Short mmCIF file of C-alpha atoms and ligand atoms in Angstrom, two decimals:
data_model
loop_
_atom_site.label_atom_id
_atom_site.label_comp_id
_atom_site.label_asym_id
_atom_site.label_seq_id
_atom_site.Cartn_x
_atom_site.Cartn_y
_atom_site.Cartn_z
CA MET N 18 0.00 0.00 0.00
CA GLN N 19 1.26 3.47 -0.91
CA LEU N 20 0.29 6.45 1.21
CA HIS N 21 0.93 9.72 -0.53
CA LEU N 22 -0.90 12.89 0.37
CA THR N 23 -1.97 14.54 -2.86
CA PRO N 24 -1.81 18.35 -3.04
CA ALA N 25 -5.60 18.28 -2.50
CA ASP N 26 -5.17 16.21 0.70
CA GLU N 27 -2.42 18.55 1.91
CA ALA N 28 -4.72 21.52 1.27
CA PHE N 29 -7.52 19.73 3.11
CA ARG N 30 -5.28 19.12 6.13
CA GLN N 31 -4.26 22.77 6.15
CA GLU N 32 -7.93 23.80 6.01
CA VAL N 33 -8.63 21.63 9.08
CA ARG N 34 -5.59 23.05 10.93
CA ASP N 35 -6.69 26.61 10.14
CA PHE N 36 -10.19 25.85 11.35
CA LEU N 37 -8.92 24.36 14.62
CA ARG N 38 -6.61 27.33 15.18
CA ASP N 39 -9.47 29.78 14.66
CA HIS N 40 -12.33 27.95 16.38
CA LEU N 41 -11.04 25.69 19.16
CA PRO N 42 -10.98 27.73 22.39
CA PRO N 43 -7.59 27.23 24.17
CA ALA N 44 -9.18 26.66 27.59
CA MET N 45 -11.34 23.91 26.12
CA ALA N 46 -8.29 22.32 24.46
CA ARG N 47 -6.45 22.37 27.76
CA ARG N 48 -9.25 20.63 29.65
CA SER N 49 -9.34 18.03 26.92
CA ARG N 50 -5.53 17.60 26.89
CA ILE N 51 -5.32 16.75 30.55
CA GLY N 52 -7.58 13.81 29.89
CA MET N 53 -10.66 13.70 32.09
CA HIS N 54 -12.96 10.69 32.02
CA PRO N 55 -15.64 11.36 31.13
CA PRO N 56 -14.76 14.62 29.38
CA HIS N 57 -16.53 17.83 30.37
CA GLN N 58 -20.03 17.52 28.99
CA ASP N 59 -20.38 21.26 28.34
CA ASP N 60 -17.18 21.27 26.28
CA ARG N 61 -18.35 18.33 24.23
CA THR N 62 -21.66 19.98 23.49
CA ALA N 63 -20.10 23.33 22.64
CA TRP N 64 -17.48 21.77 20.35
CA ASN N 65 -20.08 19.56 18.70
CA ARG N 66 -22.10 22.67 17.82
CA ILE N 67 -19.05 24.49 16.48
CA LEU N 68 -18.30 21.53 14.21
CA ASN N 69 -21.92 21.14 13.16
CA ALA N 70 -22.13 24.79 12.15
CA ARG N 71 -19.32 23.97 9.71
CA GLY N 72 -21.00 20.70 8.61
CA TRP N 73 -18.19 18.60 10.14
CA ALA N 74 -19.89 16.89 13.11
CA ALA N 75 -20.29 13.46 11.52
CA PRO N 76 -17.78 13.11 8.68
CA ALA N 77 -18.48 9.41 8.10
CA TRP N 78 -22.27 9.63 7.76
CA PRO N 79 -23.79 9.43 4.31
CA ARG N 80 -23.92 12.87 2.78
CA GLU N 81 -27.71 12.89 2.47
CA HIS N 82 -27.97 12.52 6.27
CA GLY N 83 -25.47 15.22 7.20
CA GLY N 84 -22.09 13.61 6.44
CA THR N 85 -19.25 15.37 4.63
CA GLY N 86 -18.58 13.15 1.63
CA TRP N 87 -14.88 13.11 2.59
CA THR N 88 -12.69 10.20 1.53
CA PRO N 89 -11.60 7.77 4.29
CA LEU N 90 -8.14 9.36 4.18
CA GLN N 91 -9.61 12.83 4.68
CA GLN N 92 -11.69 11.55 7.61
CA HIS N 93 -8.52 10.10 9.10
CA LEU N 94 -6.62 13.36 8.62
CA PHE N 95 -9.48 15.30 10.22
CA GLU N 96 -9.64 13.04 13.30
CA THR N 97 -5.86 13.10 13.66
CA GLU N 98 -5.69 16.89 13.51
CA CYS N 99 -8.56 17.22 16.02
CA ARG N 100 -6.76 14.91 18.46
CA LEU N 101 -3.38 16.60 18.02
CA ALA N 102 -5.04 19.97 18.69
CA HIS N 103 -6.77 18.46 21.77
CA ALA N 104 -10.29 19.09 20.61
CA PRO N 105 -12.79 17.49 23.02
CA GLU N 106 -13.80 13.98 22.12
CA LEU N 107 -17.38 14.14 20.87
CA ARG N 108 -20.07 11.83 22.23
CA TRP N 109 -19.44 8.75 20.15
CA GLN N 110 -22.56 6.84 21.18
CA GLY N 111 -24.75 9.18 19.10
CA LEU N 112 -22.36 10.12 16.33
CA LYS N 113 -20.54 6.82 15.80
CA LEU N 114 -22.96 4.17 17.05
CA ILE N 115 -26.71 4.87 16.87
CA GLY N 116 -26.45 7.59 14.18
CA PRO N 117 -25.00 5.23 11.55
CA VAL N 118 -27.51 2.53 12.59
CA LEU N 119 -30.38 4.96 11.95
CA CYS N 120 -28.87 6.00 8.62
CA ALA N 121 -28.70 2.33 7.58
CA PHE N 122 -31.78 0.77 9.22
CA GLY N 123 -34.06 3.57 10.50
CA THR N 124 -37.30 4.88 9.04
CA ASP N 125 -37.53 8.35 7.55
CA ALA N 126 -39.51 9.46 10.60
CA GLN N 127 -36.86 8.10 13.01
CA ARG N 128 -34.09 9.81 11.05
CA ALA N 129 -35.96 13.10 10.88
CA ARG N 130 -36.53 13.05 14.63
CA HIS N 131 -33.16 11.85 15.91
CA LEU N 132 -30.37 12.65 13.44
CA PRO N 133 -30.48 16.50 13.64
CA PRO N 134 -30.16 16.61 17.47
CA ILE N 135 -27.36 14.03 17.34
CA LEU N 136 -25.52 16.10 14.74
CA ASN N 137 -25.84 19.21 16.88
CA GLY N 138 -24.91 17.53 20.17
CA ASP N 139 -28.32 18.43 21.64
CA ILE N 140 -29.14 14.91 22.78
CA GLY N 141 -26.79 12.51 24.58
CA TRP N 142 -27.13 8.78 23.94
CA ALA N 143 -26.10 5.71 25.92
CA GLN N 144 -25.55 2.16 24.69
CA GLY N 145 -27.54 -0.43 26.66
CA PHE N 146 -26.36 -3.81 25.43
CA SER N 147 -24.49 -5.51 28.31
CA GLU N 148 -26.25 -7.02 31.31
CA PRO N 149 -25.16 -8.93 34.39
CA GLY N 150 -24.43 -12.33 32.83
CA ALA N 151 -24.52 -11.06 29.23
CA GLY N 152 -21.36 -9.27 28.06
CA SER N 153 -19.27 -11.37 25.70
CA ASP N 154 -22.22 -13.71 25.32
CA LEU N 155 -24.52 -10.86 24.38
CA ALA N 156 -27.23 -12.99 22.80
CA SER N 157 -28.04 -14.47 26.21
CA LEU N 158 -29.39 -11.12 27.44
CA LYS N 159 -32.61 -11.23 29.45
CA THR N 160 -34.18 -7.75 29.31
CA THR N 161 -37.57 -8.21 27.65
CA ALA N 162 -39.85 -5.93 25.64
CA VAL N 163 -43.45 -7.09 25.33
CA LEU N 164 -45.86 -5.41 22.93
CA ASN N 165 -48.94 -4.04 24.67
CA GLY N 166 -51.13 -2.00 22.29
CA ASP N 167 -49.00 0.82 20.89
CA HIS N 168 -46.21 0.38 23.41
CA TRP N 169 -43.37 -1.97 24.21
CA VAL N 170 -43.17 -2.67 27.93
CA VAL N 171 -39.51 -3.11 28.87
CA THR N 172 -38.29 -4.91 31.98
CA GLY N 173 -34.76 -5.86 32.97
CA GLN N 174 -31.34 -4.54 33.96
CA LYS N 175 -28.45 -3.18 31.93
CA LEU N 176 -24.88 -2.92 33.22
CA TRP N 177 -21.92 -0.75 32.16
CA THR N 178 -24.19 1.67 30.30
CA THR N 179 -21.53 4.31 29.78
CA GLU N 180 -22.63 7.88 30.47
CA ALA N 181 -26.28 6.92 30.98
CA GLN N 182 -26.26 9.42 33.85
CA TYR N 183 -25.49 12.25 31.37
CA SER N 184 -27.72 10.98 28.60
CA ASP N 185 -31.22 11.75 27.40
CA TRP N 186 -31.80 8.63 25.35
CA GLY N 187 -30.52 5.08 25.16
CA PHE N 188 -30.45 2.43 22.45
CA PHE N 189 -31.17 -0.87 24.09
CA LEU N 190 -30.85 -4.40 22.85
CA VAL N 191 -33.87 -6.27 24.20
CA ARG N 192 -35.54 -9.64 23.79
CA THR N 193 -38.87 -9.35 21.93
CA ALA N 194 -39.34 -13.10 21.35
CA GLN N 195 -38.16 -16.39 22.86
CA THR N 196 -36.56 -18.19 19.92
CA GLU N 197 -34.59 -21.39 19.55
CA LYS N 198 -31.52 -19.43 18.45
CA PRO N 199 -31.30 -16.69 21.13
CA HIS N 200 -30.02 -13.93 18.81
CA GLN N 201 -33.06 -14.25 16.53
CA GLY N 202 -35.39 -12.88 19.22
CA LEU N 203 -33.47 -9.62 19.77
CA SER N 204 -34.51 -6.11 18.76
CA MET N 205 -33.04 -2.62 19.13
CA LEU N 206 -35.21 -0.09 20.89
CA MET N 207 -34.71 3.63 21.43
CA LEU N 208 -35.78 4.63 24.89
CA ASP N 209 -36.17 8.05 26.51
CA LEU N 210 -34.19 7.75 29.74
CA ARG N 211 -36.58 10.14 31.49
CA SER N 212 -39.45 7.66 31.08
CA ALA N 213 -41.24 6.39 34.18
CA GLY N 214 -39.67 3.14 35.42
CA VAL N 215 -36.06 4.02 34.45
CA THR N 216 -33.51 4.16 37.29
CA VAL N 217 -29.87 5.03 36.56
CA ARG N 218 -27.24 4.25 39.21
CA THR N 219 -23.65 5.36 38.61
CA ILE N 220 -20.72 2.96 39.09
CA PRO N 221 -17.61 4.36 40.83
CA MET N 222 -14.53 3.71 38.69
CA ILE N 223 -10.97 2.78 39.69
CA ASN N 224 -9.77 6.23 38.54
CA GLY N 225 -12.08 7.99 40.98
CA ASP N 226 -14.54 9.10 38.32
CA GLN N 227 -17.98 7.88 37.40
CA SER N 228 -18.23 7.35 33.68
CA THR N 229 -20.53 4.38 33.53
CA ALA N 230 -23.77 3.21 35.13
CA GLU N 231 -26.34 0.51 35.75
CA VAL N 232 -29.80 1.05 34.28
CA PHE N 233 -32.86 -0.59 35.79
CA LEU N 234 -35.94 -0.85 33.58
CA ASP N 235 -39.13 -1.55 35.45
CA GLY N 236 -42.13 -1.85 33.12
CA VAL N 237 -40.97 1.11 30.99
CA ARG N 238 -43.47 1.99 28.27
CA VAL N 239 -41.80 2.76 24.94
CA PRO N 240 -43.80 3.88 21.89
CA ARG N 241 -44.00 1.14 19.29
CA GLU N 242 -42.39 3.31 16.63
CA ASN N 243 -39.14 3.48 18.62
CA LEU N 244 -38.14 -0.02 17.53
CA ILE N 245 -35.53 0.02 14.76
CA GLY N 246 -36.35 -2.24 11.80
CA GLU N 247 -38.54 -5.29 12.24
CA PRO N 248 -38.90 -7.08 15.59
CA GLY N 249 -36.17 -9.73 15.72
CA SER N 250 -33.78 -7.79 13.45
CA GLY N 251 -31.72 -6.38 16.34
CA TRP N 252 -28.82 -8.78 15.97
CA ALA N 253 -27.97 -7.59 12.45
CA GLN N 254 -28.06 -3.98 13.67
CA ALA N 255 -25.97 -4.83 16.74
CA ARG N 256 -23.32 -6.53 14.58
CA PHE N 257 -23.20 -3.52 12.27
CA LEU N 258 -22.83 -1.22 15.29
CA LEU N 259 -20.23 -3.37 17.06
CA GLY N 260 -18.11 -3.52 13.87
CA ASN N 261 -18.02 0.30 13.87
CA GLU N 262 -17.32 0.37 17.62
CA ARG N 263 -14.43 -2.06 17.32
CA THR N 264 -12.73 -0.10 14.54
CA SER N 265 -13.10 3.19 16.39
CA SER N 266 -11.93 1.73 19.72
CA ALA N 267 -8.54 1.13 18.04
CA ASP N 268 -8.37 4.96 18.43
CA VAL N 269 -5.10 5.44 16.60
CA HIS N 270 -5.69 9.19 16.75
CA LYS N 271 -5.55 9.14 20.54
CA ALA N 272 -2.38 7.04 20.39
CA MET N 273 -0.77 9.69 18.17
CA ALA N 274 -1.73 12.46 20.59
CA ASP N 275 -0.48 10.36 23.53
CA LEU N 276 2.93 10.02 21.89
CA ALA N 277 3.12 13.80 21.60
CA ARG N 278 2.14 14.06 25.27
CA ILE N 279 4.90 11.69 26.39
CA ARG N 280 7.46 13.63 24.39
CA ALA N 281 6.27 16.89 25.95
CA ILE N 282 6.50 15.46 29.47
CA ALA N 283 9.92 13.87 28.88
CA SER N 284 11.32 17.11 27.48
CA ILE N 285 10.64 18.91 30.78
CA GLU N 286 10.89 16.11 33.33
CA GLN N 287 14.45 15.71 34.65
CA ARG N 288 16.32 12.50 35.52
CA GLY N 289 19.88 12.76 36.86
CA GLY N 290 20.07 16.43 35.92
CA ARG N 291 19.07 15.88 32.27
CA PRO N 292 15.77 15.89 30.45
CA LEU N 293 14.26 12.40 30.44
CA ILE N 294 14.01 12.55 26.65
CA GLU N 295 17.85 12.24 26.58
CA ASP N 296 17.80 8.97 28.53
CA PRO N 297 18.65 6.17 26.05
CA ALA N 298 16.60 3.51 27.86
CA PHE N 299 13.52 5.75 27.91
CA VAL N 300 13.92 6.78 24.29
CA ARG N 301 14.21 3.13 23.21
CA ARG N 302 10.83 2.38 24.80
CA LEU N 303 9.27 5.49 23.30
CA ALA N 304 10.62 4.62 19.84
CA ALA N 305 9.27 1.05 20.09
CA LEU N 306 5.80 2.40 20.86
CA GLU N 307 6.07 4.98 18.10
CA ILE N 308 6.81 2.25 15.54
CA GLU N 309 3.78 0.31 16.78
CA VAL N 310 1.55 3.39 16.50
CA GLN N 311 2.72 3.98 12.95
CA ALA N 312 2.04 0.36 12.04
CA LEU N 313 -1.43 0.66 13.56
CA GLU N 314 -2.10 3.83 11.58
CA TRP N 315 -1.26 2.04 8.34
CA SER N 316 -3.44 -0.92 9.29
CA VAL N 317 -6.37 1.36 10.10
CA LEU N 318 -5.92 3.08 6.73
CA ARG N 319 -5.83 -0.27 4.96
CA VAL N 320 -9.22 -1.13 6.46
CA LEU N 321 -10.69 2.33 5.86
CA THR N 322 -9.60 2.40 2.24
CA GLN N 323 -10.67 -1.23 1.75
CA ALA N 324 -7.21 -2.18 0.52
CA PRO N 325 -7.19 -5.82 -0.70
CA SER N 326 -6.68 -8.27 2.16
CA GLU N 327 -6.68 -12.05 2.34
CA HIS N 328 -8.77 -11.78 5.54
CA PRO N 329 -12.39 -10.64 6.00
CA VAL N 330 -12.95 -7.13 7.31
CA GLY N 331 -14.48 -8.43 10.58
CA ALA N 332 -11.21 -10.17 11.47
CA CYS N 333 -9.21 -7.04 10.59
CA ALA N 334 -11.44 -4.91 12.85
CA SER N 335 -10.76 -7.32 15.73
CA VAL N 336 -7.00 -7.13 15.11
CA LEU N 337 -7.19 -3.33 15.18
CA LYS N 338 -9.21 -3.43 18.40
CA ILE N 339 -6.62 -5.62 20.13
CA ARG N 340 -3.54 -3.77 18.90
CA GLY N 341 -5.08 -0.33 19.42
CA SER N 342 -6.25 -1.04 22.95
CA GLU N 343 -2.97 -2.65 24.03
CA LEU N 344 -1.06 0.30 22.62
CA GLN N 345 -3.23 2.79 24.48
CA GLN N 346 -2.44 0.94 27.68
CA GLY N 347 1.31 0.89 26.90
CA LEU N 348 1.36 4.60 26.10
CA SER N 349 -0.55 5.59 29.22
CA GLU N 350 1.79 3.51 31.37
CA LEU N 351 4.86 5.16 29.85
CA ALA N 352 3.32 8.61 30.40
CA ALA N 353 2.70 7.80 34.07
CA GLU N 354 6.24 6.44 34.46
CA ALA N 355 7.66 9.55 32.83
CA LEU N 356 5.94 11.70 35.44
CA GLY N 357 7.05 9.45 38.28
CA PRO N 358 5.44 9.90 41.71
CA ARG N 359 3.83 13.18 40.63
CA SER N 360 1.46 11.23 38.40
CA LEU N 361 -0.27 10.17 41.62
CA ARG N 362 -1.56 13.72 42.01
CA VAL N 363 -4.83 13.51 40.16
CA TYR N 364 -7.10 16.33 39.20
CA ASP N 365 -10.01 16.88 41.53
CA ARG N 366 -12.99 18.28 39.64
CA ALA N 367 -14.30 19.93 42.77
CA ALA N 368 -10.94 21.55 43.63
CA GLY N 369 -10.51 22.94 40.11
CA PHE N 370 -7.25 23.63 38.33
CA ALA N 371 -5.27 25.36 41.06
CA ASP N 372 -1.65 24.20 41.37
CA PRO N 373 -0.48 24.56 44.95
CA ASP N 374 3.03 23.13 44.45
CA GLY N 375 4.35 24.88 41.37
CA ASP N 376 4.60 21.67 39.33
CA PRO N 377 5.90 22.84 35.89
CA LEU N 378 3.88 20.13 34.16
CA TRP N 379 0.69 20.61 36.14
CA HIS N 380 -0.92 23.14 33.87
CA ASP N 381 -0.65 21.13 30.67
CA GLN N 382 0.04 17.50 31.47
CA THR N 383 -0.02 16.16 35.02
CA PRO N 384 -3.67 15.99 36.11
CA GLY N 385 -5.03 13.50 33.60
CA VAL N 386 -2.11 11.09 33.27
CA ARG N 387 -2.91 8.64 36.05
CA VAL N 388 -6.66 9.07 35.54
CA ASP N 389 -6.18 8.08 31.91
CA GLN N 390 -3.93 5.13 32.73
CA LEU N 391 -6.38 3.69 35.24
CA TYR N 392 -9.39 4.23 32.97
CA LEU N 393 -7.60 2.48 30.11
CA ARG N 394 -7.44 -0.78 32.07
CA ALA N 395 -10.95 -1.18 30.64
CA VAL N 396 -10.09 -0.61 26.98
CA THR N 397 -9.21 -4.29 26.43
CA ILE N 398 -12.66 -5.17 27.84
CA PHE N 399 -15.23 -2.73 26.43
CA GLY N 400 -16.21 -2.90 22.78
CA GLY N 401 -15.56 -6.65 23.00
CA ALA N 402 -13.04 -8.30 25.35
CA ARG N 403 -9.58 -9.19 24.01
CA GLU N 404 -9.99 -12.97 24.30
CA VAL N 405 -13.27 -12.80 22.42
CA GLN N 406 -11.62 -10.77 19.66
CA LYS N 407 -8.98 -13.47 19.40
CA ASN N 408 -11.73 -16.06 18.98
CA ILE N 409 -13.23 -13.96 16.16
CA ILE N 410 -9.85 -13.72 14.41
CA ALA N 411 -9.29 -17.47 14.77
CA LYS N 412 -12.70 -18.20 13.27
CA LEU N 413 -12.93 -15.60 10.52
CA ALA N 414 -9.32 -15.37 9.41
CA PHE N 415 -8.12 -18.92 9.95
CA GLY N 416 -11.32 -20.99 9.91
CA LEU N 417 -10.48 -22.56 13.30
C1 LIG F 511 -15.56 0.87 31.36
C2 LIG F 511 -16.55 0.03 30.62
C3 LIG F 511 -17.48 0.65 29.81
C4 LIG F 511 -18.44 -0.12 29.15
N1 LIG F 511 -19.41 0.52 28.40
C5 LIG F 511 -20.44 -0.19 27.88
C6 LIG F 511 -21.54 0.46 27.26
O1 LIG F 511 -21.57 1.70 27.14
N2 LIG F 511 -22.58 -0.28 26.83
C7 LIG F 511 -22.58 -1.65 26.93
O2 LIG F 511 -23.55 -2.27 26.49
N3 LIG F 511 -21.55 -2.30 27.52
C8 LIG F 511 -20.48 -1.61 27.99
N4 LIG F 511 -19.44 -2.25 28.62
C9 LIG F 511 -19.52 -3.70 28.78
C10 LIG F 511 -18.52 -4.47 27.94
O3 LIG F 511 -18.93 -4.52 26.61
C11 LIG F 511 -18.41 -5.87 28.58
O4 LIG F 511 -17.79 -5.69 29.85
C12 LIG F 511 -17.60 -6.81 27.73
O5 LIG F 511 -18.30 -7.17 26.57
C13 LIG F 511 -17.24 -8.10 28.51
O6 LIG F 511 -18.37 -8.67 29.08
P1 LIG F 511 -18.42 -9.05 30.64
O7 LIG F 511 -18.00 -7.87 31.43
O8 LIG F 511 -19.77 -9.63 30.91
O9 LIG F 511 -17.31 -10.16 30.85
P2 LIG F 511 -17.42 -11.69 30.46
O10 LIG F 511 -18.08 -11.82 29.14
O11 LIG F 511 -18.00 -12.42 31.60
O12 LIG F 511 -15.90 -12.06 30.31
C14 LIG F 511 -15.05 -12.26 31.45
C15 LIG F 511 -13.70 -12.76 30.92
O13 LIG F 511 -13.88 -14.00 30.23
C16 LIG F 511 -13.36 -13.91 28.90
N5 LIG F 511 -14.23 -14.65 27.99
C17 LIG F 511 -15.58 -14.54 27.86
N6 LIG F 511 -16.04 -15.38 26.91
C18 LIG F 511 -14.95 -16.01 26.39
C19 LIG F 511 -14.76 -16.97 25.36
N7 LIG F 511 -15.80 -17.43 24.66
N8 LIG F 511 -13.50 -17.41 25.11
C20 LIG F 511 -12.43 -16.93 25.82
N9 LIG F 511 -12.55 -16.03 26.82
C21 LIG F 511 -13.79 -15.55 27.09
C22 LIG F 511 -13.40 -12.43 28.56
O14 LIG F 511 -12.43 -12.08 27.58
C23 LIG F 511 -13.06 -11.78 29.91
O15 LIG F 511 -11.67 -11.80 30.10
C24 LIG F 511 -18.45 -1.53 29.27
C25 LIG F 511 -17.48 -2.14 30.08
C26 LIG F 511 -16.55 -1.40 30.75
C27 LIG F 511 -15.55 -2.09 31.64
#
């Protein structure tokens, strides 16, 4: 595969850089750079609206539904530049998960109602697939939806519903029929989280934050028209969605920004009277990770551009998910090591940004490093656990 930026691609990248320079508020970029989980909701909304005003909120969507019509390479350049400039990460559940599902499987009425507020960041969405006892084995989920007149009545419990506590709506995988093959009785339902019978309970995380939640559904009445596609078609939609989720959880753009962060820390941090970046042992580790990130970038581009491969795209997406998530963990560990004991000083939302000790890296780097590292313990689990991805590769790529 040859990767050459044409003059048109170079001009495109410059256009994105100019836009970011002119429209991304520095204070917002700083909050994003120091890596909170979950990111500041107000920043996400504000940045989403800035992008939407330019028509850039959902580059990958079909053009007729609000996408940009950019090539896969242009989308990649855009995401890379946004990450390197520390633009806030947008709410992916709407823009990258349910939005594309509605574009592909929704009715005109569902698209007309839900796509514009997703594009503008007006409505936050949460993904309600996993349950206690149904994570990797998703088809065994037990939450039911029973049709009663014009409503589905939903009963059950969801677990790890990320950001449900900040969301207005959820897309839930539910059982609408008991079938011999469990996945054939599943459907995807859009549910207003303010409905009677919905209880959201946040889950404290290892990094001290609360980014995910349990959702209890107790006889929740959902209008019949909120089901996507035909009853029983939820598995096809879920597979479509999970394929997208897996490719984006490789998050090569974050890895590229993390490399820049480590370099910035190591240029200031001192070891034995010299900047850490001059330490040969440290630089060897950084270079090894950099090579891996570059290899991942090329692999992502191969998938995005549908370069010929002897393996099916599903297997490639699983490879990207494994490599991308392991790399994110490696990078966050190196960043924490580079900071040494000071990485233990985590940002306290309530206390704000004050720096009592004059740490030269506090303003731009320190607060989010350990928070990020601890959060990323989960990246080899969510979006499909590593061992399960290996099973998929074994089956799809090698017929085992
Ligand atoms: C921080 C975080 C955020 C999340 N966000 C969401 C969300 O927004 N929405 C949502 O629906 N879900 C979410 N999840 C859930 C996530 O998708 C599941 O945790 C994941 O699919 C694994 O399921 P499980 O936790 O039930 O573990 P299990 O499926 O019980 O797996 C436990 C262990 O067994 C291994 N294992 C399981 N089956 C096999 C097998 N067949 N062969 C080999 N090994 C196997 C797994 O790899 C894992 O190591 C989130 C999880 C986390 C931690």
